Amino acid sequence: MTLFSLNNLTVDVPGRRLLHEVSLNLPAGRMIALIGHNGSGKSTLLKALARQIPATGDIRFEDRPLPDWSARDYARRLAFLPQTTPPAEGMLVRELVALGRYPWHGALGRFGPQDEAAVAGAMQECGVTRFADRLVDTLSGGERQRVWLAMMVAQQASTLLLDEPISALDIAHAVEVLQLVRHMCHSQNRSAVIVLHDVNMAARYCDHIVALKGGRVALQGTPDDLMTPAALHDIYALQMEILARPDGSQVAVPA
């Protein structure tokens, strides 16, 4: 099944074109990495999928044109986490997670048993139940990211769009977050499109890779397609070599 189908997707800002007639298909039920150098169009593409910025061309989500989705129906199927999350000053973890229920009952709707169950289940799935009565601001960076993921799970969206969710995390918390997203995709039949800078993290944890260069698609395929010196040189203009780990995985290092 195709999650997103893009045909000639173009994004312009005054004096500059950020995406150049991008056409590709993103598979459903997979953890998909968007990679590339700074300014390659990764975040722009993600924001276009999330309907956060205007774009021309055709985007289909679950085989329906994006304009055919109402805002509420789209929010029930898809959740977007920006690179910089909004402030959560004075909010408890359970209160932030509960915001994920907004698409289901609106600002004035009653918070019922189904909502309570969704929030509790999301906190349990993301491993933040023990933080439920803690202030969000008192948590570590990795813990906060898992709380934001729990909010997306409480939204009961089947597709997650994540813009550089590990950019401010140390290696241990970055691995923790990527393992959680991977588990959510593989065990809960969700889809995730995630912007990453670390090519080795993308190859290790993601199922499908889309590499952008100068606002165009440079590569689309599996981690094995990515982890070759020729492909990495084409994307990053840098000589790389591929080393094998004892577990059979691969790591790219500068030559």
Coordinates of C-alpha atoms in Angstrom, one line a residue:
M1 CA 0.0 0.0 0.0
T2 CA 1.2 3.5 -0.8
L3 CA 1.2 6.0 2.0
F4 CA 2.0 9.2 0.0
S5 CA 2.1 9.6 -3.7
L6 CA 3.8 12.8 -5.0
N7 CA 3.7 14.0 -8.5
N8 CA 5.6 17.1 -9.6
L9 CA 5.6 18.6 -6.0
T10 CA 7.1 22.1 -6.1
V11 CA 7.6 24.6 -3.3
D12 CA 8.6 28.1 -3.9
V13 CA 9.4 31.0 -1.7
P14 CA 10.2 34.6 -2.9
G15 CA 13.3 34.4 -5.1
R16 CA 14.0 30.7 -4.5
R17 CA 12.6 27.2 -5.4
L18 CA 12.9 24.8 -2.4
L19 CA 11.5 21.7 -4.1
H20 CA 11.8 21.0 -7.8
E21 CA 8.9 18.8 -9.2
V22 CA 9.5 16.0 -6.8
S23 CA 7.8 12.7 -7.7
L24 CA 7.9 9.7 -5.5
N25 CA 5.9 7.1 -3.7
L26 CA 6.3 6.4 0.1
P27 CA 5.3 3.0 1.3
A28 CA 2.8 2.5 4.1
G29 CA 3.7 0.6 7.3
R30 CA 7.4 1.6 7.1
M31 CA 9.8 3.9 8.9
I32 CA 11.0 6.2 6.2
A33 CA 14.0 8.5 6.5
L34 CA 14.4 11.8 4.7
I35 CA 18.1 12.5 4.5
G36 CA 20.4 15.0 2.7
H37 CA 22.7 17.9 3.4
N38 CA 21.4 21.1 5.1
G39 CA 19.1 23.0 2.7
S40 CA 18.4 20.0 0.6
G41 CA 14.6 20.2 1.2
K42 CA 14.0 17.6 3.8
S43 CA 12.0 19.7 6.3
T44 CA 10.3 21.5 3.4
L45 CA 9.0 18.1 2.0
L46 CA 7.8 17.0 5.5
K47 CA 6.0 20.3 6.0
A48 CA 4.3 20.0 2.6
L49 CA 3.1 16.5 3.5
A50 CA 1.8 17.9 6.8
R51 CA 0.0 20.7 5.0
Q52 CA 2.0 23.3 6.9
I53 CA 3.2 25.2 3.8
P54 CA 1.7 25.8 0.4
A55 CA 2.9 23.7 -2.5
T56 CA 1.9 23.0 -6.1
G57 CA 1.7 19.6 -7.8
D58 CA -0.3 16.6 -6.7
I59 CA 0.0 15.0 -3.2
R60 CA -2.1 12.0 -2.4
F61 CA -2.4 10.5 1.1
E62 CA -3.9 7.0 1.4
D63 CA -4.9 7.4 -2.3
R64 CA -6.9 10.6 -1.7
P65 CA -5.8 14.0 -2.9
L66 CA -4.7 16.2 0.0
P67 CA -7.3 18.9 -0.7
D68 CA -10.1 16.3 -0.3
W69 CA -9.2 15.7 3.4
S70 CA -10.9 17.9 6.0
A71 CA -8.6 19.4 8.6
R72 CA -10.1 17.2 11.3
D73 CA -10.1 14.0 9.3
Y74 CA -6.5 14.6 8.4
A75 CA -5.5 15.2 12.0
R76 CA -7.2 11.9 13.0
R77 CA -5.0 10.1 10.5
L78 CA -1.7 12.0 10.6
A79 CA 0.3 13.6 13.4
F80 CA 3.1 16.1 12.8
L81 CA 5.9 16.9 15.3
P82 CA 7.9 20.0 14.2
Q83 CA 11.7 20.4 14.8
T84 CA 11.0 22.9 17.5
T85 CA 8.2 21.8 19.8
P86 CA 5.9 24.4 21.3
P87 CA 6.5 25.5 25.0
A88 CA 4.8 23.4 27.6
E89 CA 5.4 25.6 30.6
G90 CA 3.5 24.5 33.7
M91 CA 2.0 21.4 32.0
L92 CA 2.0 18.0 33.5
V93 CA 2.9 15.1 31.3
R94 CA -0.6 13.7 31.3
E95 CA -2.0 17.1 30.3
L96 CA 0.3 17.4 27.3
V97 CA -0.4 13.8 26.2
A98 CA -4.2 14.6 26.5
L99 CA -3.8 17.3 23.9
G100 CA -3.6 14.6 21.3
R101 CA -7.3 13.9 21.8
Y102 CA -8.2 17.4 20.4
P103 CA -9.0 16.2 16.8
W104 CA -11.6 13.8 18.3
H105 CA -13.7 16.1 20.5
G106 CA -12.6 19.7 19.8
A107 CA -11.8 22.4 22.3
L108 CA -15.2 22.2 24.1
G109 CA -15.9 18.5 23.8
R110 CA -16.2 16.4 26.9
F111 CA -13.2 14.3 27.8
G112 CA -14.7 10.8 28.2
P113 CA -13.6 7.3 29.1
Q114 CA -12.4 6.6 25.5
D115 CA -10.1 9.6 25.7
E116 CA -8.8 8.6 29.1
A117 CA -8.1 5.1 27.8
A118 CA -6.3 6.5 24.7
V119 CA -4.1 8.8 26.9
A120 CA -3.2 6.0 29.4
G121 CA -2.4 3.6 26.5
A122 CA -0.2 6.1 24.8
M123 CA 1.8 6.8 27.9
Q124 CA 2.2 3.1 28.5
E125 CA 3.3 2.5 24.9
C126 CA 5.9 5.3 25.0
G127 CA 7.2 4.4 28.5
V128 CA 6.2 7.7 30.2
T129 CA 3.5 6.5 32.6
R130 CA 5.8 7.0 35.6
F131 CA 6.2 10.7 34.5
A132 CA 2.4 11.3 34.3
D133 CA 2.3 13.8 37.2
R134 CA 5.7 15.4 36.5
L135 CA 6.0 18.8 34.8
V136 CA 7.2 18.4 31.2
D137 CA 9.9 21.0 31.8
T138 CA 11.5 18.9 34.5
L139 CA 12.2 16.0 32.1
S140 CA 15.4 15.3 30.1
G141 CA 15.4 15.9 26.4
G142 CA 14.9 12.2 25.6
E143 CA 12.1 11.9 28.1
R144 CA 10.3 15.0 26.6
Q145 CA 10.6 13.6 23.1
R146 CA 8.9 10.4 24.3
V147 CA 6.1 12.5 25.9
W148 CA 5.5 14.3 22.6
L149 CA 5.4 10.9 20.8
A150 CA 2.9 9.8 23.4
M151 CA 0.7 12.8 22.5
M152 CA 0.9 11.7 18.8
V153 CA -0.1 8.1 19.8
A154 CA -3.0 9.5 21.9
Q155 CA -4.1 11.2 18.7
Q156 CA -4.5 7.7 17.3
A157 CA -3.0 8.8 14.0
S158 CA -1.7 5.9 11.9
T159 CA 1.0 8.1 10.3
L160 CA 3.7 10.1 12.1
L161 CA 5.7 12.9 10.6
L162 CA 8.8 13.8 12.7
D163 CA 11.1 16.7 11.8
E164 CA 14.6 16.0 13.3
P165 CA 13.3 14.5 16.6
I166 CA 16.9 13.5 17.7
S167 CA 18.8 16.6 16.7
A168 CA 19.2 17.9 20.3
L169 CA 19.6 14.5 22.0
D170 CA 22.7 12.6 23.1
I171 CA 23.4 9.3 21.4
A172 CA 21.7 7.2 24.1
H173 CA 18.5 9.1 24.0
A174 CA 18.6 9.3 20.2
V175 CA 18.8 5.5 19.9
E176 CA 16.0 5.2 22.5
V177 CA 13.7 7.5 20.4
L178 CA 14.5 5.8 17.1
Q179 CA 13.9 2.3 18.6
L180 CA 10.6 3.5 20.0
V181 CA 9.5 4.9 16.6
R182 CA 10.6 1.7 14.9
H183 CA 8.7 -0.4 17.4
M184 CA 5.6 1.7 16.8
C185 CA 5.8 1.1 13.1
H186 CA 6.5 -2.6 13.1
S187 CA 4.3 -3.7 16.0
Q188 CA 1.4 -1.3 15.7
N189 CA 1.2 -1.1 11.9
R190 CA 2.0 2.6 11.9
S191 CA 3.9 4.6 9.3
A192 CA 6.5 7.2 10.1
V193 CA 8.4 9.8 7.9
I194 CA 11.3 11.1 9.8
V195 CA 13.9 13.8 8.9
L196 CA 17.4 12.7 10.0
H197 CA 20.9 14.1 9.6
D198 CA 22.8 11.0 10.6
V199 CA 23.1 8.6 7.7
N200 CA 24.1 5.7 9.9
M201 CA 21.1 6.1 12.1
A202 CA 18.9 6.3 9.0
A203 CA 20.4 3.1 7.6
R204 CA 20.3 1.2 10.9
Y205 CA 16.7 2.0 12.0
C206 CA 14.7 2.9 8.9
D207 CA 13.2 0.6 6.3
H208 CA 13.0 3.1 3.4
I209 CA 15.3 6.0 2.5
V210 CA 14.6 9.1 0.5
A211 CA 17.7 11.3 -0.1
L212 CA 17.3 14.9 -1.3
K213 CA 19.9 17.1 -2.9
G214 CA 19.2 20.6 -4.0
G215 CA 15.4 20.1 -3.7
R216 CA 15.4 17.0 -5.9
V217 CA 15.3 13.3 -5.2
A218 CA 18.9 11.9 -5.3
L219 CA 18.0 8.4 -4.1
Q220 CA 15.0 6.4 -3.1
G221 CA 15.3 2.8 -1.9
T222 CA 16.5 0.5 0.9
P223 CA 19.3 1.1 3.4
D224 CA 21.4 -1.3 1.3
D225 CA 20.9 1.0 -1.7
L226 CA 22.1 3.9 0.4
M227 CA 25.1 2.3 2.0
T228 CA 27.5 2.3 -1.0
P229 CA 30.4 4.7 -1.5
A230 CA 29.0 5.8 -4.9
A231 CA 25.5 6.6 -3.5
L232 CA 26.9 8.5 -0.5
H233 CA 29.2 10.5 -2.7
D234 CA 26.4 11.4 -5.1
I235 CA 24.3 12.7 -2.1
Y236 CA 26.9 14.4 0.0
A237 CA 29.8 14.9 -2.4
L238 CA 32.1 13.3 0.1
Q239 CA 34.3 10.2 -0.2
M240 CA 33.0 7.6 2.2
E241 CA 33.8 4.0 2.9
I242 CA 31.5 1.3 4.3
L243 CA 32.5 -0.8 7.3
A244 CA 30.8 -3.9 8.5
R245 CA 29.8 -4.3 12.1
P246 CA 30.0 -7.7 13.9
D247 CA 26.2 -7.9 13.9
G248 CA 26.1 -7.6 10.1
S249 CA 25.0 -4.0 9.9
Q250 CA 27.0 -1.3 8.1
V251 CA 28.4 2.1 9.1
A252 CA 29.7 4.8 6.7
V253 CA 32.8 6.8 7.6
P254 CA 34.8 9.5 5.8
A255 CA 37.4 7.9 3.6

